[in-house]
XYZ file of C-alpha atoms in Angstrom:
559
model
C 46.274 -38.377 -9.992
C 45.064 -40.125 -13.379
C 46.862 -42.994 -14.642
C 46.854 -41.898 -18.518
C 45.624 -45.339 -20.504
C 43.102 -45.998 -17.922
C 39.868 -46.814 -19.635
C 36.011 -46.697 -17.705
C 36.561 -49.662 -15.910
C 40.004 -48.444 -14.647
C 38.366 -45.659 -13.045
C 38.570 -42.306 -11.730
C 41.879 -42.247 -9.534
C 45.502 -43.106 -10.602
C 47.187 -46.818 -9.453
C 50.524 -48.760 -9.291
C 50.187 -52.575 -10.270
C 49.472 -55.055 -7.759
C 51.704 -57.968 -7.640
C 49.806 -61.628 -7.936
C 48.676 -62.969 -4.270
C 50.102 -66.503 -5.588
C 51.861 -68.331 -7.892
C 52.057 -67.288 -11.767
C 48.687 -67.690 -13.930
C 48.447 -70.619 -15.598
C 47.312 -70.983 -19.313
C 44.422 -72.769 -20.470
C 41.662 -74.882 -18.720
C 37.954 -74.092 -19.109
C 35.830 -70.809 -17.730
C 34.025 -70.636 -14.590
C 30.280 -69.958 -16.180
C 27.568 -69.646 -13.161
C 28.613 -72.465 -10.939
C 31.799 -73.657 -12.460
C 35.555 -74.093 -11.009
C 38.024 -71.578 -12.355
C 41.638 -72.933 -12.572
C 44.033 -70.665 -10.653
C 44.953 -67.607 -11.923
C 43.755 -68.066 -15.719
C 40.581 -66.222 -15.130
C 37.014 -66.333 -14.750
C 33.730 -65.200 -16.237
C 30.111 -65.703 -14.333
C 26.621 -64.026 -15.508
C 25.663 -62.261 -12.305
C 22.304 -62.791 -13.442
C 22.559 -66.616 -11.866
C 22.987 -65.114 -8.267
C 19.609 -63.183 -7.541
C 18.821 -65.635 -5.171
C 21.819 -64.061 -3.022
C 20.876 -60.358 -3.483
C 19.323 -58.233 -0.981
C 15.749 -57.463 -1.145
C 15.200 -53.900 -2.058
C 12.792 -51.625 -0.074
C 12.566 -47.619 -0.099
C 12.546 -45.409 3.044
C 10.093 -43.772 3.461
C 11.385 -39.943 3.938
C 9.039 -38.354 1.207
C 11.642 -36.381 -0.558
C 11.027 -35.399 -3.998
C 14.029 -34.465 -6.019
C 14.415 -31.269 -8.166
C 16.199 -32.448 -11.072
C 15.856 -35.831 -12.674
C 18.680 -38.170 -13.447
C 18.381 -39.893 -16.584
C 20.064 -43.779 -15.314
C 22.481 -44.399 -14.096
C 22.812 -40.733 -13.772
C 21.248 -40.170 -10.011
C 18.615 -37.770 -9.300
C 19.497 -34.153 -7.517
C 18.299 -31.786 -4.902
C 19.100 -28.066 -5.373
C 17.637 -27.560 -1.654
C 18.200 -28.875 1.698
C 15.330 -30.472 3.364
C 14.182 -28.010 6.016
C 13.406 -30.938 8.802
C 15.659 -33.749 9.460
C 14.628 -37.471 10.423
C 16.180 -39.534 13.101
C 16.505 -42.532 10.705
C 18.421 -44.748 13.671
C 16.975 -44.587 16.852
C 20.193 -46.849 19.061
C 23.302 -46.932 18.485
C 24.884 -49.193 16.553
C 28.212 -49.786 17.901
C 27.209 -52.171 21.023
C 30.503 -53.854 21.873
C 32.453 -50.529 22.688
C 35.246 -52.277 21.063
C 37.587 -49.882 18.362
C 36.733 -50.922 14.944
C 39.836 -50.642 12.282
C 38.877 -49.208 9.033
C 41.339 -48.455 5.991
C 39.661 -45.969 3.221
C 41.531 -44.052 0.736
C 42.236 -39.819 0.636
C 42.995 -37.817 -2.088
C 44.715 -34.437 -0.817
C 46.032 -33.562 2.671
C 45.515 -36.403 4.824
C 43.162 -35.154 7.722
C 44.316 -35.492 11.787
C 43.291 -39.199 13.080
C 40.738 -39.660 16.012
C 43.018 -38.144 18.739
C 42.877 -34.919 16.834
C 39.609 -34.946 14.752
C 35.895 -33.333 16.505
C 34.639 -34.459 13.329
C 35.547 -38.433 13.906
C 35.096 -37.880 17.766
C 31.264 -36.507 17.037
C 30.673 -39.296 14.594
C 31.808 -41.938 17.068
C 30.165 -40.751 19.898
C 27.166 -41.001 17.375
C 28.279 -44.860 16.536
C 28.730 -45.954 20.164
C 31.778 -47.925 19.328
C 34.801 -46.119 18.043
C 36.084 -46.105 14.423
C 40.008 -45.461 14.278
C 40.600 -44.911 10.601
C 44.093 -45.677 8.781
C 43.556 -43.300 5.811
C 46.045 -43.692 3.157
C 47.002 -41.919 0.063
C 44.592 -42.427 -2.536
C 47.278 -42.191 -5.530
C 49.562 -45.140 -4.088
C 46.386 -46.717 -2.322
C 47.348 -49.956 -4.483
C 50.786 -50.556 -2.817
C 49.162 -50.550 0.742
C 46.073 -52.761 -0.571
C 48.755 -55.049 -2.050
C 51.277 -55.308 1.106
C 47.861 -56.321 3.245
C 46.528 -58.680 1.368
C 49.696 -60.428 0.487
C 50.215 -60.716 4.375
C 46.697 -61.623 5.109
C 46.786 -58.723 7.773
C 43.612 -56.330 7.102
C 41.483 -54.218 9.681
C 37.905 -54.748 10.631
C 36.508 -52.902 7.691
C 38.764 -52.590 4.596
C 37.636 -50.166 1.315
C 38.517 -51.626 -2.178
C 37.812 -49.210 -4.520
C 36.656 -50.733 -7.461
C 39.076 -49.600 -9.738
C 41.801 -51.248 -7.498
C 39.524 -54.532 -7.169
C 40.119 -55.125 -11.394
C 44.063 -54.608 -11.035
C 44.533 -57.066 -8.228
C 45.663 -60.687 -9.336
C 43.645 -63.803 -8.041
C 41.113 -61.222 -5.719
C 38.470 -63.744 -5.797
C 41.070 -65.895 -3.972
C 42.090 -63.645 -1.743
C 38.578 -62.457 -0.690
C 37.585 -66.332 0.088
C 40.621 -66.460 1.922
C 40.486 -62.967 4.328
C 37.013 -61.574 4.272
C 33.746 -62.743 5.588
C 30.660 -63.701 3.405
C 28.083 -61.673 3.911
C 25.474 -63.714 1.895
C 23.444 -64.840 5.003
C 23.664 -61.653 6.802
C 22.355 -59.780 3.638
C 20.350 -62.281 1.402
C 16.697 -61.657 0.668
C 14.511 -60.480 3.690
C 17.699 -60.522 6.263
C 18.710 -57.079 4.796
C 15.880 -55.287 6.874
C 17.898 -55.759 9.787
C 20.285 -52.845 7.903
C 17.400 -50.518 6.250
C 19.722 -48.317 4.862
C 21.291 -51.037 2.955
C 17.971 -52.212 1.552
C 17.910 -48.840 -0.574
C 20.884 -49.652 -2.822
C 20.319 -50.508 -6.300
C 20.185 -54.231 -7.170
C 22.744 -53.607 -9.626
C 24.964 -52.930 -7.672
C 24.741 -55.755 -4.856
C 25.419 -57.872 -8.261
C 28.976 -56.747 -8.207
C 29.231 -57.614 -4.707
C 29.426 -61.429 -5.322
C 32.858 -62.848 -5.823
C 33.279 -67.177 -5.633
C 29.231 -66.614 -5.647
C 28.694 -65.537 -2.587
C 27.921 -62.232 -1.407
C 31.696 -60.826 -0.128
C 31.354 -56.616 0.521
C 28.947 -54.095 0.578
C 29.081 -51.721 -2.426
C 29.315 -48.324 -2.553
C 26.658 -47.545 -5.443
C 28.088 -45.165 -7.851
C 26.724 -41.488 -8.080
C 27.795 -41.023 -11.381
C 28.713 -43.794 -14.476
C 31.701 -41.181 -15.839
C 35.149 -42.295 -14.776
C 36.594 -39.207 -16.554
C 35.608 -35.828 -16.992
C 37.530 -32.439 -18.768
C 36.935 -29.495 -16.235
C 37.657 -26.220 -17.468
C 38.750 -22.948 -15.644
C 35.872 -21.004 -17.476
C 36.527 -17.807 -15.488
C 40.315 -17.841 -17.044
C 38.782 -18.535 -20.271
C 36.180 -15.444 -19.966
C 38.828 -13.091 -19.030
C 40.726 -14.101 -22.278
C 37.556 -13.813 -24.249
C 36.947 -17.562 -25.259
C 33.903 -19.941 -25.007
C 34.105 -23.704 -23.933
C 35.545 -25.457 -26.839
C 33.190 -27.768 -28.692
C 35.618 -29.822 -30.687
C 39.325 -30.790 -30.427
C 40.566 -28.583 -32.839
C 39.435 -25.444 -30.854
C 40.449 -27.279 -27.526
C 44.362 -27.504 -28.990
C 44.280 -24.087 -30.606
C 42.869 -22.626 -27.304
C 45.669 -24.759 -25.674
C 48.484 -22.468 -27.262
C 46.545 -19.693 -26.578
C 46.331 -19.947 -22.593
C 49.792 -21.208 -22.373
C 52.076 -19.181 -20.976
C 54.564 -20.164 -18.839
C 56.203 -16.351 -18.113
C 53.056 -16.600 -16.165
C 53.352 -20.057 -15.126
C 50.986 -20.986 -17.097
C 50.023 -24.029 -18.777
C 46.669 -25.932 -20.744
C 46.795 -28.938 -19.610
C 47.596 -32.012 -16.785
C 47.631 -35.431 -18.415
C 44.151 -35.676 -20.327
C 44.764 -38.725 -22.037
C 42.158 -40.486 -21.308
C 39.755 -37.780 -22.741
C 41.847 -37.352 -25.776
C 41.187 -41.945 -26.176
C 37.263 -40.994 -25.685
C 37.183 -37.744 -28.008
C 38.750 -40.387 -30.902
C 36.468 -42.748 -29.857
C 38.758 -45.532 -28.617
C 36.983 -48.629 -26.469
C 37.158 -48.211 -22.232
C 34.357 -51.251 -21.702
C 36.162 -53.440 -19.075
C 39.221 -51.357 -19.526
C 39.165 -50.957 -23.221
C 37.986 -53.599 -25.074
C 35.112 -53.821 -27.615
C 34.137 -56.117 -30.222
C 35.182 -56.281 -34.101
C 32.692 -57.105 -36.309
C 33.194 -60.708 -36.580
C 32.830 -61.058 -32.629
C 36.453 -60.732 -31.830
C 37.263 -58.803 -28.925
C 39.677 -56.624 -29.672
C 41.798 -54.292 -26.796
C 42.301 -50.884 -27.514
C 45.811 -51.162 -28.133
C 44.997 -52.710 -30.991
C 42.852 -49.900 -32.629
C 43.715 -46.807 -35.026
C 41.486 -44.628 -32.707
C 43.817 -45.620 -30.009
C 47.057 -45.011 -32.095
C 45.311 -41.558 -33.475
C 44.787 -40.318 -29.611
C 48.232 -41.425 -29.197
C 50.240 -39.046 -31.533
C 47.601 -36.137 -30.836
C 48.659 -36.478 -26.531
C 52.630 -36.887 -27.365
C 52.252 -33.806 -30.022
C 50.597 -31.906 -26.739
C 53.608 -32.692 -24.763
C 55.930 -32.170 -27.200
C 54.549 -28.707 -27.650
C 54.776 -27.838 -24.409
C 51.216 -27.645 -23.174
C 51.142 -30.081 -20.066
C 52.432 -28.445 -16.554
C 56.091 -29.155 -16.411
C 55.725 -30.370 -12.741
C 52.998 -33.163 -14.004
C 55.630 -34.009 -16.909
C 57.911 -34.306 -14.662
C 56.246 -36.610 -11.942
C 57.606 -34.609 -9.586
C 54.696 -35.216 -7.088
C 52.702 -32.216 -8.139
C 49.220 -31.987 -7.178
C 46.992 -31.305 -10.493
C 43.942 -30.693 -8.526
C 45.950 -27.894 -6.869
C 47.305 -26.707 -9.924
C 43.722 -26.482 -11.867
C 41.682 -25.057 -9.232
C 43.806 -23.400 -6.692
C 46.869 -21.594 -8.466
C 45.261 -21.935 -11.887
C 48.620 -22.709 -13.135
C 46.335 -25.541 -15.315
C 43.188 -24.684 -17.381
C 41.912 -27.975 -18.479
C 42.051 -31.017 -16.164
C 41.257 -34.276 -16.410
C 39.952 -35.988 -13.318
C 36.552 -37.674 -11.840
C 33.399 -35.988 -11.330
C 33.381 -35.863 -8.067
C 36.406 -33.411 -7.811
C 33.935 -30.560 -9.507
C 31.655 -29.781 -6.222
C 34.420 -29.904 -3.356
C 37.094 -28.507 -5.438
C 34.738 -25.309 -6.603
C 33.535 -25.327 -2.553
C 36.894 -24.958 -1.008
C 38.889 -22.668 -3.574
C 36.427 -20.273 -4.210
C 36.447 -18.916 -0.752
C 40.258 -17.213 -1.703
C 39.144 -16.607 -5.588
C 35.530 -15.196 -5.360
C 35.883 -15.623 -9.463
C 36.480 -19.405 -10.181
C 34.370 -21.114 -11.922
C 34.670 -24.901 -13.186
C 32.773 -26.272 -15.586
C 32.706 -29.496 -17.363
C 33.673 -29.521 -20.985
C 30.673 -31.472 -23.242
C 32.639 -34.559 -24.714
C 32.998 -34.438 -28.523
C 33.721 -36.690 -31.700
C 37.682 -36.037 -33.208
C 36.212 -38.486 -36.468
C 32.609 -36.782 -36.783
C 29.156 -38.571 -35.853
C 28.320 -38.890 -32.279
C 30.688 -38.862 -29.414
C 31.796 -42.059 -27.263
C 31.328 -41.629 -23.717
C 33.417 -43.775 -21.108
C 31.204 -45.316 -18.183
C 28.942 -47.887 -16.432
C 26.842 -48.180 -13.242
C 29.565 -49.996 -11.016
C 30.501 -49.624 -7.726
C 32.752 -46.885 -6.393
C 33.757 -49.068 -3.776
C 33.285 -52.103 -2.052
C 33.668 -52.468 1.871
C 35.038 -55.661 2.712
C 34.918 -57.435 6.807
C 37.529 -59.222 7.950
C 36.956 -62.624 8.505
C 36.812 -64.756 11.589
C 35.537 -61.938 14.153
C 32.431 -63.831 14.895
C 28.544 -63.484 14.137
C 28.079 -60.743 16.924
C 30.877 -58.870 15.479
C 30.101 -58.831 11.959
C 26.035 -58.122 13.073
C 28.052 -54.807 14.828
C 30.432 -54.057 11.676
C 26.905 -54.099 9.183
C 24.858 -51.845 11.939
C 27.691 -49.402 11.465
C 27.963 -49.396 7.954
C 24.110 -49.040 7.451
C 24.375 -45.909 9.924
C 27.194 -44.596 7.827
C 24.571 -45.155 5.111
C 22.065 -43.297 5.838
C 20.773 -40.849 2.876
C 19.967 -37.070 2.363
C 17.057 -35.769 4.556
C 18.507 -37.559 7.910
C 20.540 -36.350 11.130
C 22.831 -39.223 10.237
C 23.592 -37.863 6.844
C 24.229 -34.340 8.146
C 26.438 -35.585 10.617
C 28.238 -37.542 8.717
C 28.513 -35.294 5.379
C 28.949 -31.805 7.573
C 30.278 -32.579 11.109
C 29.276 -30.433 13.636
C 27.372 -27.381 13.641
C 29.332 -24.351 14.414
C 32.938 -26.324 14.392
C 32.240 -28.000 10.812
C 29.292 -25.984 8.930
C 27.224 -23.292 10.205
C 23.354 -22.990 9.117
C 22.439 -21.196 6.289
C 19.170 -20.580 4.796
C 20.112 -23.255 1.805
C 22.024 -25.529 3.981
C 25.010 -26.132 5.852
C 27.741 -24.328 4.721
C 31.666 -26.179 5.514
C 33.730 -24.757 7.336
C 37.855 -24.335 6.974
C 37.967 -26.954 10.397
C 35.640 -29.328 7.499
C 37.773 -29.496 4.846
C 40.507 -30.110 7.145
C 39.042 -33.268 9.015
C 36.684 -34.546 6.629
C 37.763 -36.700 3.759
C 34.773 -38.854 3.602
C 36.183 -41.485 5.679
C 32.390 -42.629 6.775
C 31.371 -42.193 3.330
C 34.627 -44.833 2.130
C 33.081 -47.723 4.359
C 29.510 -46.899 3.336
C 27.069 -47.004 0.756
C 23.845 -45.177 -0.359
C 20.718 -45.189 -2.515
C 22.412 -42.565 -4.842
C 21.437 -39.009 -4.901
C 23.596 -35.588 -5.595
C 23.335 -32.489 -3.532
C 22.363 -29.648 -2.373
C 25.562 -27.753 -1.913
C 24.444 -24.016 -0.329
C 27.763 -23.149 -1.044
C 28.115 -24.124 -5.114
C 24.363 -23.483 -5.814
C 24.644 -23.716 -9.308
C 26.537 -27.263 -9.327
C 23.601 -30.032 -9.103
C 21.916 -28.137 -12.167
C 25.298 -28.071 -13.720
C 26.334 -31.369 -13.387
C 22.831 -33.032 -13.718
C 22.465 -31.454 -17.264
C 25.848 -32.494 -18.103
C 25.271 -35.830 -17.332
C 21.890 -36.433 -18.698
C 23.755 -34.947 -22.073
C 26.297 -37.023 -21.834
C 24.538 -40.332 -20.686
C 22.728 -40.245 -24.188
C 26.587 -41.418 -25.729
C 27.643 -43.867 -22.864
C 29.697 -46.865 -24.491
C 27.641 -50.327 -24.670
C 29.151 -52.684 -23.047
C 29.286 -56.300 -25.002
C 30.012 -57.596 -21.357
C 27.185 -55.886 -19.069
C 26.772 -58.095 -16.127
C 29.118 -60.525 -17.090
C 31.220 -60.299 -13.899
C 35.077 -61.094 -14.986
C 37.700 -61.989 -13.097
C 40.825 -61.510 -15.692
C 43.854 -63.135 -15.847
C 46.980 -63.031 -13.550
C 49.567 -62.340 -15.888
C 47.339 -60.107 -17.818
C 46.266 -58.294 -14.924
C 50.261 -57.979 -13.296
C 51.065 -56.766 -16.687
C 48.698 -53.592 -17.327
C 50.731 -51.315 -15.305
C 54.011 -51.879 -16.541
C 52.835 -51.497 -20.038
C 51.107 -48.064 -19.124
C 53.846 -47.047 -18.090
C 55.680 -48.296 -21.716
C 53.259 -45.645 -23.050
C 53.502 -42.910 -20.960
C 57.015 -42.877 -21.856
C 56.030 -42.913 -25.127
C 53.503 -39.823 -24.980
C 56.422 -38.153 -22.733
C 58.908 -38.032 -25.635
C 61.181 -40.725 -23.847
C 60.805 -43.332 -26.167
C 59.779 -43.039 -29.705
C 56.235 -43.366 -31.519
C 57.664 -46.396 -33.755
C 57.815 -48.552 -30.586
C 54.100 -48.982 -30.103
C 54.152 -52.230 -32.299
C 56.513 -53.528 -30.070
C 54.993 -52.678 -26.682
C 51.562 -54.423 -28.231
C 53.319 -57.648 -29.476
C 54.886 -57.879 -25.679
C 50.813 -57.231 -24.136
C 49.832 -59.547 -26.425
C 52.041 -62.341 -25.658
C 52.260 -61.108 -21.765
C 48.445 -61.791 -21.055
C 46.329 -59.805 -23.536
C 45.999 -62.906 -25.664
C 44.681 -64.700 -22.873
C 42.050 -62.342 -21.524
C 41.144 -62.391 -25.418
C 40.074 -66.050 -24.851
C 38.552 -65.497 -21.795
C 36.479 -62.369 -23.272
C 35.682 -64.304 -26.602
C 34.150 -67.529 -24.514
C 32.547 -65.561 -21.507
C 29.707 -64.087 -23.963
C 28.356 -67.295 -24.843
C 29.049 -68.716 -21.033
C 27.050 -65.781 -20.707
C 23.782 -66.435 -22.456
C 25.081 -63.412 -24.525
């Protein structure tokens, strides 16, 4: 499920490359800065900043909910209880038409029954007034779908980019002028209390919602700026008498330690990623940063990046990463880490931690996962992967008409609605006694949940970000709130913070083919000494050019 060089911007969930949407990028030409023209496929760079006159006008709800534990931003607040009275935050349906609405969003896991076979979509829908059929696809190979739409101009009513997928797709900005609507009048200023629930979301975010600067999607705020995380199975750690490691040294001796594979076994799925952040190597926009002089440099480029190399192929080499993962033989790490315990340290997003802990610890009344505090390899403070962007933007197909779109937005703000409303129950928990029963704390899932719910409303949505409760995982907003607020303290600066970039073709067609250059290099199938090749061919495949578009887009900037 992780794509191993992926850096903050590449986030959370693993990807195949995209092919370009048009012809091959061509070289040179000047930089779209605010109002601009961009030549075709060479890039683009605009200070987001210039656009607040398209942005949304942000109001709260008033629903009087005070939460228990404090996010330090862009870490979101949490509630460690469940409000004891629910609002009815829409009072008429939104769905008017009675006319099915297509919606694509992505699924990591089993994919769950579709309308005909789903209470939980039929209860929702009923709830809409207009049906929503959903096309939910496989969130690990979610690119080649995304890719085989776009490329025939042939998307449904409401389409989910995930963000991550938006920054590996050649020319988007060309194809969302070409297939989606712009939502800029709909949404601009005051004309966003027609969709309160929209109003809520962060201004930040609505920033990374322009494209060709106009207002294309609606974003799906993040509820957490950590791409990566290191979960460990601390109840198979207890029972072998060790702590949470604290540096990488006990993390690889612990490694030999748990592995066993008599007893199939094993420390590790691919944690790359966090072995590039323990050794301090850049994942701003992917993994760049700037040298000293004000050259940006890419992380291939770095010794941190080379040292985090050798220490991941060394891991393989000794055996420590599931044989199955090794192997890409389909495996499901997820599975592996928190349901056979076949892995003890996993690498993955943060929002596996609550759902995985939920479901798994109904058969193993012992498991316990708990995030592993990021550390410094090279001594001084540790780096920290992240920013505040979107999970997810929801994109409408163009050409369906004013009434239509008017429809599409009164849906999405009801599939917005936040903690504290029937809406959100509904929509988070399905129906009492068929998807959660009542507990003092909460809804509780039920088996018929995790089977039909895999946030499909919540994948063509947004909300004012908030985390929790969970009746069932008590413990986890406290645990992942003071995680975060720890770990927000070392979040990576980024020299390019709301400097929306839109990187080259060939650089962006070529990131996924040279990942996969060095994951057969970590994999033992081709050797450490080729890494100076594999660079030179970035270099002259792209990375040279999305140098020249980073070094002039600060100063385009105002940086």
């Amino acid at each position: 499920m992780t794509s191993p060089n992926s850096g903050a911007g590449a986030s959370r969930r693993s990807f195949l490359g995209l092919a370009s949407l048009g012809a091959a990028a061509v070289a040179g030409g000047p930089l779209l800065a605010g109002c601009s023209e961009k030549p075709a496929g060479s890039g683009a760079a605009q200070n987001l900043d210039k656009f607040a006159d398209l942005l949304p006008a942000r109001k709260d709800l008033a629903l009087n909910l005070t939460p228990d534990v404090k996010g330090t931003r862009p870490v979101p607040d949490g509630y460690t209880k469940y409000p004891g009275t629910l609002v009815d935050a829409i009072t008429d349906k939104p769905g008017t038409s009675g006319a099915q609405v297509t919606a694509m969003t992505p699924a990591w896991g089993p994919a769950p029954p579709g309308v005909a076979q789903s209470a939980y979509l039929q209860a929702v829908n009923a709830e809409l007034g207009t049906p929503v059929n959903f096309t939910v696809q496989d969130g690990t190979t979610y690119a080649d779908k995304l890719n085989a739409m776009l490329g025939a101009r042939d998307v449904p009513d409401l389409l989910c980019v995930p963000g991550w997928e938006v920054e590996k797709i050649p020319r988007f900005s060309e194809a969302a002028k070409a297939i989606f609507e712009d939502l800029t009048d709909h949404l601009k200023g005051d004309a966003v209390n027609a969709y309160p629930m929209l109003a809520t979301f962060p201004t930040g975010a609505w920033r990374h919602a322009i494209w060709n600067e106009r207002l294309m999607a609606v974003p799906n705020p993040t509820d957490g700026p950590f791409p990566w995380a290191l979960f460990a199975r601390k109840d198979m750690l207890d029972d072998r008498g060790l702590a949470i490691p604290k540096n990488l040294d006990e993390l690889l001796t612990m490694a030999k330690q748990v592995t066993d594979p008599a007893k199939k076994v094993w420390a590790f799925s691919d944690i790359f990623a966090m072995i590039q952040m323990f050794h301090k190597a850049p994942g701003s926009k992917g993994g760049w940063r700037l040298k000293s002089d004000g050259t940006p440099e890419f992380k291939y480029e770095t010794p941190e990046f080379r040292q985090a190399l050798e220490v991941m192929a060394k891991i393989y080499k000794d055996g420590l990463v599931h044989p199955d993962l090794v192997a890409s033989k389909g495996a499901d790490a997820g599975q592996l880490f928190a349901k056979s315990g076949q892995v003890v340290f996993h690498q993955t997003g943060t929002g596996f931690w609550q759902g995985a802990q939920a479901e798994h610890q109904k058969v193993n009344a012992k498991l316990n996962i708990q995030a592993v505090p990021i550390f410094s390899a090279t001594g001084g403070d540790p780096l920290v992967w992240g920013d505040d962007e979107p999970i997810s933007y929801t994109f409408v197909k163009k050409g369906l008409g004013k009434d239509r779109v008017e429809e599409l937005l009164r849906i999405i703000n009801w599939c917005s609605a936040p903690l504290g409303t029937q809406e959100a129950q509904l929509r988070d928990y399905g129906v009492e006694g068929k998807h959660h029963t009542r507990t003092p704390n909460g809804p509780s899932k039920t088996d018929l949940a995790f089977k039909e719910i895999a946030n499909q409303y919540f994948f063509i949505s947004g909300r004012n970000p908030t985390i929790g409760p969970y009746p069932d995982t008590p413990n986890y907003v406290q645990d992942l709130l003071t995680y975060s607020n720890d770990m927000v303290k070392y979040l990576e600066k980024d020299p390019w913070d709301g400097v929306k970039l839109e990187m080259p073709a060939t650089y962006k067609a070529n990131q996924v083919p040279v990942e996969d250059k060095f994951t057969d290099v970590l994999r033992g199938r081709r050797p450490l000494s080729d890494v100076d090749a594999i660079v030179a061919e970035w270099k002259a495949n792209g990375g040279e050019e999305a140098r020249r578009l980073l070094a002039q887009s600060l100063p385009k900037a105002a940086r």
